[in-house]
Coordinates of C-alpha atoms in Angstrom, one line a residue:
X1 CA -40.5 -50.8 131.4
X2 CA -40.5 -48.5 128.5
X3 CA -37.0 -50.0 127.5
X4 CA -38.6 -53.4 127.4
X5 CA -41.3 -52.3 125.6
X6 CA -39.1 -50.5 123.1
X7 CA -36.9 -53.4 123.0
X8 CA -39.8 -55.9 122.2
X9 CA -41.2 -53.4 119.1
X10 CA -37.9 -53.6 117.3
X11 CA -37.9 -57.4 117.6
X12 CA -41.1 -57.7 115.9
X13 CA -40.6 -55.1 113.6
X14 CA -36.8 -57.1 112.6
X15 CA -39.0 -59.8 113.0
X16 CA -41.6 -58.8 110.6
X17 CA -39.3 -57.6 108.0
X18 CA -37.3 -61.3 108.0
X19 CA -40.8 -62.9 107.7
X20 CA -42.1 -60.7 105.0
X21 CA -40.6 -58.4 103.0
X22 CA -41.6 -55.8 101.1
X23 CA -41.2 -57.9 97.7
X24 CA -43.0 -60.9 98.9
X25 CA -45.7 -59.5 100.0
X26 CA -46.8 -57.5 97.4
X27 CA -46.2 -59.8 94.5
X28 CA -48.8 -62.0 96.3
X29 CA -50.6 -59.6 96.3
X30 CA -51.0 -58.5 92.4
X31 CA -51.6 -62.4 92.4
X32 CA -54.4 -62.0 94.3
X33 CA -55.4 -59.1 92.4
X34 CA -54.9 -60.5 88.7
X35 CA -57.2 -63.4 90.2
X36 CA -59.9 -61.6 91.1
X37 CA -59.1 -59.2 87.8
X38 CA -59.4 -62.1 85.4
X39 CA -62.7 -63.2 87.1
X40 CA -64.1 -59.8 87.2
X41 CA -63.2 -59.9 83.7
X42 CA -65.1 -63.3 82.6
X43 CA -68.0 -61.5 83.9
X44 CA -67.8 -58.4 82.4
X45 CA -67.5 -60.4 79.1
X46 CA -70.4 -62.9 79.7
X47 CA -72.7 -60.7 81.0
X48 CA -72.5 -57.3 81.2
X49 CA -70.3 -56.5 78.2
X50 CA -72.6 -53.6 76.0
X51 CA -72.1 -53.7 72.1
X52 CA -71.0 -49.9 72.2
X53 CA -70.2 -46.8 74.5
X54 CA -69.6 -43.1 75.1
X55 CA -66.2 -41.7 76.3
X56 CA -65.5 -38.3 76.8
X57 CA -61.9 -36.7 76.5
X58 CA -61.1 -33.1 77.6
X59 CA -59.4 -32.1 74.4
X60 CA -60.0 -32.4 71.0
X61 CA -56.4 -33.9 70.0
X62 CA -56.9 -36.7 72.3
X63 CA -60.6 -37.5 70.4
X64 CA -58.7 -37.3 67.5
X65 CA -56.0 -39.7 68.5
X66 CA -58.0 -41.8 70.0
X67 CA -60.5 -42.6 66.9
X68 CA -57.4 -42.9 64.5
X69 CA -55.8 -45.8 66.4
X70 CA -56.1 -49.2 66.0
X71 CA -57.7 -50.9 69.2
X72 CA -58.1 -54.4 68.3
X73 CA -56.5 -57.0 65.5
X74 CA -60.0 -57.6 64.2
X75 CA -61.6 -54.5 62.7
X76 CA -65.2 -55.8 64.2
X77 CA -64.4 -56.4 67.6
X78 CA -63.3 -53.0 68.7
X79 CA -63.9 -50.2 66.2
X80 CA -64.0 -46.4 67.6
X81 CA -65.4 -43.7 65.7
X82 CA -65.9 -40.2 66.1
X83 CA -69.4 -39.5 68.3
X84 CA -72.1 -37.6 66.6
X85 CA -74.4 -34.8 68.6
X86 CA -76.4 -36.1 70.9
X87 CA -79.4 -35.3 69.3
X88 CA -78.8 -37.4 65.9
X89 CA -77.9 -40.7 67.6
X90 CA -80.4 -43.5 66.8
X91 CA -80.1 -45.4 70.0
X92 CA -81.8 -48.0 69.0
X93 CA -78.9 -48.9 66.6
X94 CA -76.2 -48.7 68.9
X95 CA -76.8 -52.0 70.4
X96 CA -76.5 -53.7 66.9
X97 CA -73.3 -56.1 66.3
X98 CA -70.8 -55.6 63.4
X99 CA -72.2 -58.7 61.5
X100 CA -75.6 -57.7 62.3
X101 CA -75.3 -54.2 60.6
X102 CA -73.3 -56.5 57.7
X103 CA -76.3 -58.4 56.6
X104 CA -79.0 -55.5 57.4
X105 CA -76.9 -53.4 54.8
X106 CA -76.3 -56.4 52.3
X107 CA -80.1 -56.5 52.6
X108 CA -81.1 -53.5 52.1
X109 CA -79.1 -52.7 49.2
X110 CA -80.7 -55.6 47.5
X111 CA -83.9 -54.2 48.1
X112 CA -82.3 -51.0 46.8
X113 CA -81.4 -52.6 43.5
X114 CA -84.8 -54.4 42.8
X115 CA -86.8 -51.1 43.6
X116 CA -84.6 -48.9 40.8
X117 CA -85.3 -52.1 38.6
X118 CA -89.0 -51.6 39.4
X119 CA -89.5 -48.1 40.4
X120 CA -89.0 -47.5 36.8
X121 CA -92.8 -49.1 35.8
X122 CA -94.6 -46.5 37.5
X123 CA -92.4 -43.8 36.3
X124 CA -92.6 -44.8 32.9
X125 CA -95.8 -45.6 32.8
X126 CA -96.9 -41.9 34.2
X127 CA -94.2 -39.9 32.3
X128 CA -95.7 -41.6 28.9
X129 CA -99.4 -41.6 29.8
X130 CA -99.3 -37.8 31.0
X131 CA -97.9 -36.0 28.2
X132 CA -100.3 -34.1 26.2
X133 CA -100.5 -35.2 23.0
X134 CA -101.0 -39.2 24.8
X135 CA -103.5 -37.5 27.4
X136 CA -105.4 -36.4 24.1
X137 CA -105.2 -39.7 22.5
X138 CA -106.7 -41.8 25.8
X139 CA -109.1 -39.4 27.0
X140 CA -110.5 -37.6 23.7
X141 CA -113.1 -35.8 26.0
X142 CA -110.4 -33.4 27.2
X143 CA -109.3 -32.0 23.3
X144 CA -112.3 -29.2 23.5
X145 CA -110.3 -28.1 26.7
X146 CA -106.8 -29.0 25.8
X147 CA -107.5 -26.1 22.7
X148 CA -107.6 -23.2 25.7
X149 CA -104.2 -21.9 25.7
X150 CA -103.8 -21.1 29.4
X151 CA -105.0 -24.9 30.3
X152 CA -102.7 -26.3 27.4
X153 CA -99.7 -24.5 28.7
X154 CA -100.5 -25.8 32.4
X155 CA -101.3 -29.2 31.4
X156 CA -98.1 -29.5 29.0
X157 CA -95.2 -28.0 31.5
X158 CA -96.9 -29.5 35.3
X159 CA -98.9 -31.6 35.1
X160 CA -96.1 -34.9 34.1
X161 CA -93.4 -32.9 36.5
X162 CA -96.3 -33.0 39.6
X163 CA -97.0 -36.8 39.1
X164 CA -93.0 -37.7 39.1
X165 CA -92.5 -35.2 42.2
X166 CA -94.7 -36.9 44.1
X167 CA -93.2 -40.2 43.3
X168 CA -89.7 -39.0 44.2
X169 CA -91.1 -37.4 47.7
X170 CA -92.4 -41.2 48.7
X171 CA -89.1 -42.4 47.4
X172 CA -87.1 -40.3 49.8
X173 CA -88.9 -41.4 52.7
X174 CA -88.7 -44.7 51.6
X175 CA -84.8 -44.6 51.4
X176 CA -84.6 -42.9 54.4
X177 CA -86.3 -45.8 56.7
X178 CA -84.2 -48.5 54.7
X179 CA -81.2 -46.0 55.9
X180 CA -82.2 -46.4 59.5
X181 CA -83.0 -50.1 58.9
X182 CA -79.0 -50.9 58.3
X183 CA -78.4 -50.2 61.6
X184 CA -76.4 -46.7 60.9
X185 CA -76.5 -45.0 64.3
X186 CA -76.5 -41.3 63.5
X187 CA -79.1 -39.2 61.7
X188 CA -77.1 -37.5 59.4
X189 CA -74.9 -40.2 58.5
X190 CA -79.0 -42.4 57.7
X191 CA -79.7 -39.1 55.7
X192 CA -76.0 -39.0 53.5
X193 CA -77.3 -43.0 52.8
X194 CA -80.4 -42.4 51.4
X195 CA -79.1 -39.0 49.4
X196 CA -76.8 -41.9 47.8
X197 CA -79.2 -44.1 46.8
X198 CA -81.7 -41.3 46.0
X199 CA -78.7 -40.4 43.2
X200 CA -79.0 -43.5 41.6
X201 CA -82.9 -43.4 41.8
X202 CA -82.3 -40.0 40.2
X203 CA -80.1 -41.1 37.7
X204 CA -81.7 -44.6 36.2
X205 CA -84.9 -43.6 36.6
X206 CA -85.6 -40.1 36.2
X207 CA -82.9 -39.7 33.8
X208 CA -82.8 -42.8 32.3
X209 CA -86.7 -44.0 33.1
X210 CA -88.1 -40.7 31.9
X211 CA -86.7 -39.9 28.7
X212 CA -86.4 -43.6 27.1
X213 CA -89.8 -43.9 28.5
X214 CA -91.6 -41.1 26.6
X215 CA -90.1 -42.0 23.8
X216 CA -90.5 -44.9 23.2
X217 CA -94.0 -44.6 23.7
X218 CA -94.4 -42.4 21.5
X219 CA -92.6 -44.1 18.6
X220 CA -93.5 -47.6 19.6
X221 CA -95.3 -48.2 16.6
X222 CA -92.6 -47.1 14.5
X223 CA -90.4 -48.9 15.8
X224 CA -92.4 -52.5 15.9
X225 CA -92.7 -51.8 12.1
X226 CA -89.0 -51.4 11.6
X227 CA -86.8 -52.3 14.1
X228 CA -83.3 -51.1 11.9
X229 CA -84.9 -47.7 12.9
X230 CA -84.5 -47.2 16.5
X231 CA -81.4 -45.2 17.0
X232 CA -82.6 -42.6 14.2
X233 CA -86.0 -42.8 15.9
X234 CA -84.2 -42.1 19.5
X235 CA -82.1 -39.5 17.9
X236 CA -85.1 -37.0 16.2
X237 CA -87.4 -38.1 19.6
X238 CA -84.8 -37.3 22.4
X239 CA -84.8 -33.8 22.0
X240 CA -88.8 -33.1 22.8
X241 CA -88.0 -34.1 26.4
X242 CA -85.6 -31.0 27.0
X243 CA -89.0 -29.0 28.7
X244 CA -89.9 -31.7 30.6
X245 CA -86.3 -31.5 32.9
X246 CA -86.6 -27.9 32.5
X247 CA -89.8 -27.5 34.1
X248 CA -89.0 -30.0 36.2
X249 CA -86.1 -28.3 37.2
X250 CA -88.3 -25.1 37.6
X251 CA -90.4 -26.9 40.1
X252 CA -88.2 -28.4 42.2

């Protein structure tokens, strides 16, 4: 009997192996697999496909690799970059499309560019208006004060600096939401954004804004008399604004 039975296994198992061999029967099954792959995969694309992730790598060569290397043919379909801490990501930004950070950042610069264009009112208008000898000229009741040497010298080197600070204090907070608003995702990388657009602020409007400003308000009749004059005018005026970066330098 145990003859038989043994007898009977290794038909089945010669049996088995002539049926179905090794070969066959996997390949049909990767088929299988690759089906059920490719519509795992639909899925995954259609519906639960997130617009960015995490991934964590034991060493830091392999990070490094890994954000070097080209993923995808098109730069905005698979783009890695190096994670920032925890603590700076702006979640709320991660889930924002290539395109969609395109235009945000399209828009914001040109928000950017028409509030240097028009930043430069106010400034102008206060760096002009609060110097002393134009404070003395529009308000005539402060010359009995003005002639106290301790409010003079107050009054002449803070008082213009103060009213620009506070200006540039809204501005950087101001630069710092339209940062966010692009659809950066870190907080220090929304901070180095606005620190560059602060720079031009800085530059065409304190630099620029402030010193044409005061002087050509102070020589504005001058030059609407004679017109030929203006660069001599700008030339002998320029100077008198040294003390007001100075101070203003002092105060920051």
């Amino acid at each position: 009997m145990l003859y038989n039975v043994r007898q009977e296994w290794i038909k089945l198992n010669k049996r088995w192996f002539l049926e179905r061999n090794t070969i066959e029967y996997y390949t049909e099954k990767i088929d299988e697999l690759t089906t059920k792959l490719e519509a795992e995969q639909k899925v995954v694309l259609r519906e639960k496909q997130q617009a960015s992730t995490f991934v964590f790598f034991k060493s830091r060569l392999s990070t490094t690799s890994a954000a070097q290397n080209l993923h995808a043919r098109m730069v905005d379909t698979w783009t890695v970059v190096n994670a920032p801490e925890p603590r700076q990501v702006i979640r709320d930004n991660l889930t924002k499309q290539v395109y969609s950070r395109q235009i945000r950042q399209y828009i914001v610069h040109s928000i950017v560019f028409l509030t240097i264009a028009f930043y430069m009112i106010p400034i102008g208008l206060v760096s002009a208006f609060t110097t002393l000898e134009n404070l003395k000229k529009l308000l005539p009741f402060i010359k009995p004060w003005v002639k106290k040497k301790a409010l003079r010298t107050v009054l002449e080197a803070y008082l213009p600096r103060l009213a620009l600070i506070v200006f540039l204090s809204l501005l950087l907070k101001l630069l710092l939401v339209l940062s966010k608003a692009e659809g950066i995702p870190s907080e220090s990388l929304a901070a180095r954004a606005a620190s560059g657009k602060y720079f031009y602020f800085f530059v065409f409007n304190v630099f620029i804004g402030v010193t044409l400003g005061g002087t050509l308000f102070s020589t504005f009749k001058t030059i609407h008399k004679s017109a030929d004059d203006i660069i001599p005018l700008l030339a002998s005026s320029l100077p008198g604004n040294a003390t007001f970066f100075l101070t203003f330098v002092a105060l920051k």
